[in-house]
Amino acid sequence: MKHIRILSLLLCLVMLLSVTAFASGEGVWTIVASDYSDATSTADTTDMFAPLNRQGAAESIVLLENRDGALPLDKGEAVTLIMAGSYRLSGGGSGASNASADAVITPQEGLDLDPDVTLAHFVDAANTGASGGPSGGSGEASEAETNEDAVYFSDFLESDALAKEYASDSTTAILWLSRYPGEGNNRYATAGDWYLSENEEKALALAKEYFDTVVVVLNLPSIDMAWVKEYDVDAVILYGYAGAQGGGALADLLTGKDNFSGKLAETLASLESYPAYENFETRALGVDYFTMTDGSLRHLAWWLDTPNPAYGYDNGNWIRPYDEYYFTKYEEGIYNGYRYFETFEPIVAAYNASVPGAEQTPFTVYYKFGYGLSYTDFDMEITDVTLPSAVPTASAPQEITLTVKVTNTGTTAGKDVVEVYCGAPDGVLENPSMELVAFAKTDVLQPGENQTLEITFDCYDLSDWYEDAAAYILMAGDYTIYVGNDIDEAKENAVVWTLDCRDYTVVAKGENLGGPDQPGGVYDQYLADFPEIALTELSKADYAETKPGADLGVLKNDTEIQDHVLGGSATRERFQAAMRNSDGSANYISPDSDYTYTEYYNHLYDQVIEAISDAQALYASEGKADIRLIDVYNGTATMDAFLDQWTDIELCAAVVGAGRVSQLFTGTTSDGKGVACGDGLQGNERLGVPAFSVSDGPNQIHGTTGATTTAWVCGNNRARTWNEPLMEQIGEATGYESLAVSTEILLGPAMCINRYPLCGRNYEYFSEDPVLTGVISAALIRGIQRSGVGVSPKHYACNQSEGENNDRWNKMDAIVSERALREIYTKGFEIVVKTSHPTSVMTGYNTVNGHYCAGNAELMGLLYEYGFDGISMTDWSGDWGNVLYDLTNGTEMLMPSNVYMLAYLYNALLISDGGRGLSYREAGGDFDVGMTIDRETLRLRVANILNTEMRMRVFFDYYGLEYTPEALPEAEFQVSIAK
Ligand code: BGC
């Protein structure tokens, strides 16, 4: 039995007395449908969900340091709060996952409201000298003037006087550090962002000098942590973005009314130590001088068959210049995050010992994945194990069951997390030394109390993708299963399962994608054109030769690119046709054309408007169609017979998001929701198809009614709870709130993998680990969908970098091996698809191995291999490849779309249908649009949308039917808890 020591027993008696208060919060929330129907406004829901939100916040906040029992604070202890961040309180990052300032309990308010603590002084961070100011942050603290002792941060820094004065009547300084990253920009490795600003360091030094105790609270996703040791900080709390109730939850934790149970969902290390360090900032792939505005030129030869003149034409202007193209090599392969740090620590140490200082590999880990302190201690003991009774195969899967007893051996109540890792053997493939396979959180355990958890997972969860066999395999050898409440503790508490077979056993078959290592695949074609994308993956077998390195590639000039990509004079003309004119305007039509490009698109536009009025006339004269969607649902008509009644324009309109097409068809939903419909599906009264609206965001529903909704803890914080049932409850609450604000598909959760800390959107993503990401997301989705609201987990896949100044569209190409793609970057989506049946998936803006996600047949194929049967939609204006290409390769909905796209699509359908449309060549262009789209493909896409809609509440409401949630698939791993 391993005794797990979380904290010294130096805890105040006060805490003992406060145990019951938070223990009674256990199981605080059960939602029943009437909760939603009782709620008449989102003011009701935000109040109703406040306790759940506060629990989510409390469980997501991680205690990183607590020297000599600095926390909890003594009862009544006087504190000075120093808001030293660039922003006083950041409710979240910017963009889709932004959480608004409304109804946020700030740390100041939280402390002020708490009877067990005295907020003696408050130093406001109106201006730290760092970039930005409070207005940039969302969810800012209330004005400094609300506290009579408030002083501006700059005044506090002016001399020692204030620090000295405040320390004379308050013992503890709480230093609050904020950052506000988000969509469209990556973070910077600079002071005031990844590093402390000069003023933050100054404040820390002053606090350290004058106060007895210094506590630092981090209101940010992650940051360099060297200062903890440097300044000998007493306690450090990773608050992250803990939502509207965060301030109250923090006060509970600081005062010991609640106990910490959050654990890191990522490794906190120095920037240079991450294996993606050399390959995060993208490398230009030499399309250097082109300033294309139409997207018709692609850097890959086969894309030139698919010019996409319709896209990008918005409000009469061609938008989004296309100049450079970037790639990012995932050289670390499967060794993301702790998989790298755990496996390579000894390897890098040996390597560093053999080379001069300048060549050494930095390797500084501050806090490990899965780590987090508590005010109490736990014992964790494996009391029983059931190992496979036979060699697992695809047709005869095998499971492993662990029985783990967790005992609270300390003096304070608390929850613990059982983390189960596996060290799989090497063979035809190599493996990281530890990979998370399962986890479970205990209930609140009183001192002396224990709980037994039984955790079952499938041997498939231990398998690796082996391209040579196009299969998931388990290699012969020892599988060490580690159990603990963090990585290091787990290492001392293990059982071994020995798989006795020849080299390996196949546990599931699949199909290889055409990525690196697949001769003849699309990656190979790409490589032939651009040798700089060659990928060497990190291997523990040969660290020196495979360690990730800066590989800038060779920039080519435009002439070389033209020759290379276009290959000859005939195609050069095509290229020239797609170039800008000398006055800067786009030149799509050759100079001798009868049409200008504007005339061409006006023609397509008129054509679509005419088709829409024909459909409207049909409705006016014939009314509702004979077969409506309800007949398909009832099984009295086939989907085919139903679709036979659709006009071409109706088919096309169903796959382009409604928002910017506006309500071109008559009637939408029975309750008029369609009128307020934001982006989403356009309804069609003739055919009995209800409209649906989609809306951001995972952390707070933006909705379509303008009402304020709950600002929940952000994605990253959700993972730090390691609490699957709690996330399902939060999901359920979110679902009901979505209904209250007329959102039928919530655009989230955002579940890309945190690969490198400077990605601007890491805060909305969950973790560096795909199992934690997948299981927490699936729990949220199961909860959300129970209300009948749909979800769109995003951004499939590898959207792990934001670039700069919003230049992320169209630019990022993840060069990644199939194994890493399957085991790390799409694994979370696999878990979600298999265990929560999501309504939809949103593809990423980026490309993967040279193809835009939305049109990437192989990436989409992988989703279908996992069993996905919902709606795949593009990210917003993310259909850069070519809309026809996207639809042909697996995308159902082009979001949010515009009428020109509809016109383009409709024209392409007419061209493929007996040449009724106006081709580019006919319009005077000197080449044919290479792609068209046939009716059968469109029908398939529409059928898929409708089949999914018939699972959503919006469909039931439209027809006045009672909504019954669908049965859920089995969870990723099974946990049963007995006290
Ligand atoms: C973001 C998505 C978001 C969408 C709709 C995009 O810019 O990348 O995450 O859901 O906008 O707002």
PDB file of C-alpha atoms and ligand atoms in Angstrom, residues 96 183 696 747 761 794-795 808-809 842 845 875-876, ligand 1:
ATOM      1  CA  ALA A  96     -16.091  31.999 -29.335  1.00  0.00           C
ATOM      2  CA  GLU A 183      -8.968  33.508 -30.810  1.00  0.00           C
ATOM      3  CA  ASP A 696     -21.233  29.830 -29.561  1.00  0.00           C
ATOM      4  CA  LEU A 747     -20.910  25.213 -31.150  1.00  0.00           C
ATOM      5  CA  ARG A 761      -7.115  29.118 -27.643  1.00  0.00           C
ATOM      6  CA  LYS A 794     -14.623  21.444 -32.736  1.00  0.00           C
ATOM      7  CA  HIS A 795     -12.217  22.006 -34.439  1.00  0.00           C
ATOM      8  CA  ARG A 808      -5.271  31.771 -39.169  1.00  0.00           C
ATOM      9  CA  TRP A 809      -7.704  31.234 -41.991  1.00  0.00           C
ATOM     10  CA  MET A 842     -17.087  21.319 -36.778  1.00  0.00           C
ATOM     11  CA  TYR A 845      -9.831  26.243 -40.500  1.00  0.00           C
ATOM     12  CA  ASP A 875     -15.809  26.528 -39.097  1.00  0.00           C
ATOM     13  CA  TRP A 876     -17.062  30.046 -39.797  1.00  0.00           C
TER      14      TRP A 876
HETATM   15  C1  BGC B   1     -14.378  29.966 -34.332  1.00  0.00           C
HETATM   16  C2  BGC B   1     -15.330  28.876 -33.885  1.00  0.00           C
HETATM   17  C3  BGC B   1     -16.689  29.467 -33.644  1.00  0.00           C
HETATM   18  C4  BGC B   1     -17.165  30.149 -34.894  1.00  0.00           C
HETATM   19  C5  BGC B   1     -18.553  30.757 -34.768  1.00  0.00           C
HETATM   20  C6  BGC B   1     -14.939  30.785 -35.483  1.00  0.00           C
HETATM   21  O1  BGC B   1     -14.164  31.897 -35.737  1.00  0.00           O
HETATM   22  O2  BGC B   1     -13.157  29.408 -34.718  1.00  0.00           O
HETATM   23  O3  BGC B   1     -14.836  28.258 -32.719  1.00  0.00           O
HETATM   24  O4  BGC B   1     -17.571  28.471 -33.213  1.00  0.00           O
HETATM   25  O5  BGC B   1     -16.264  31.185 -35.231  1.00  0.00           O
HETATM   26  O6  BGC B   1     -18.521  31.896 -33.997  1.00  0.00           O
END
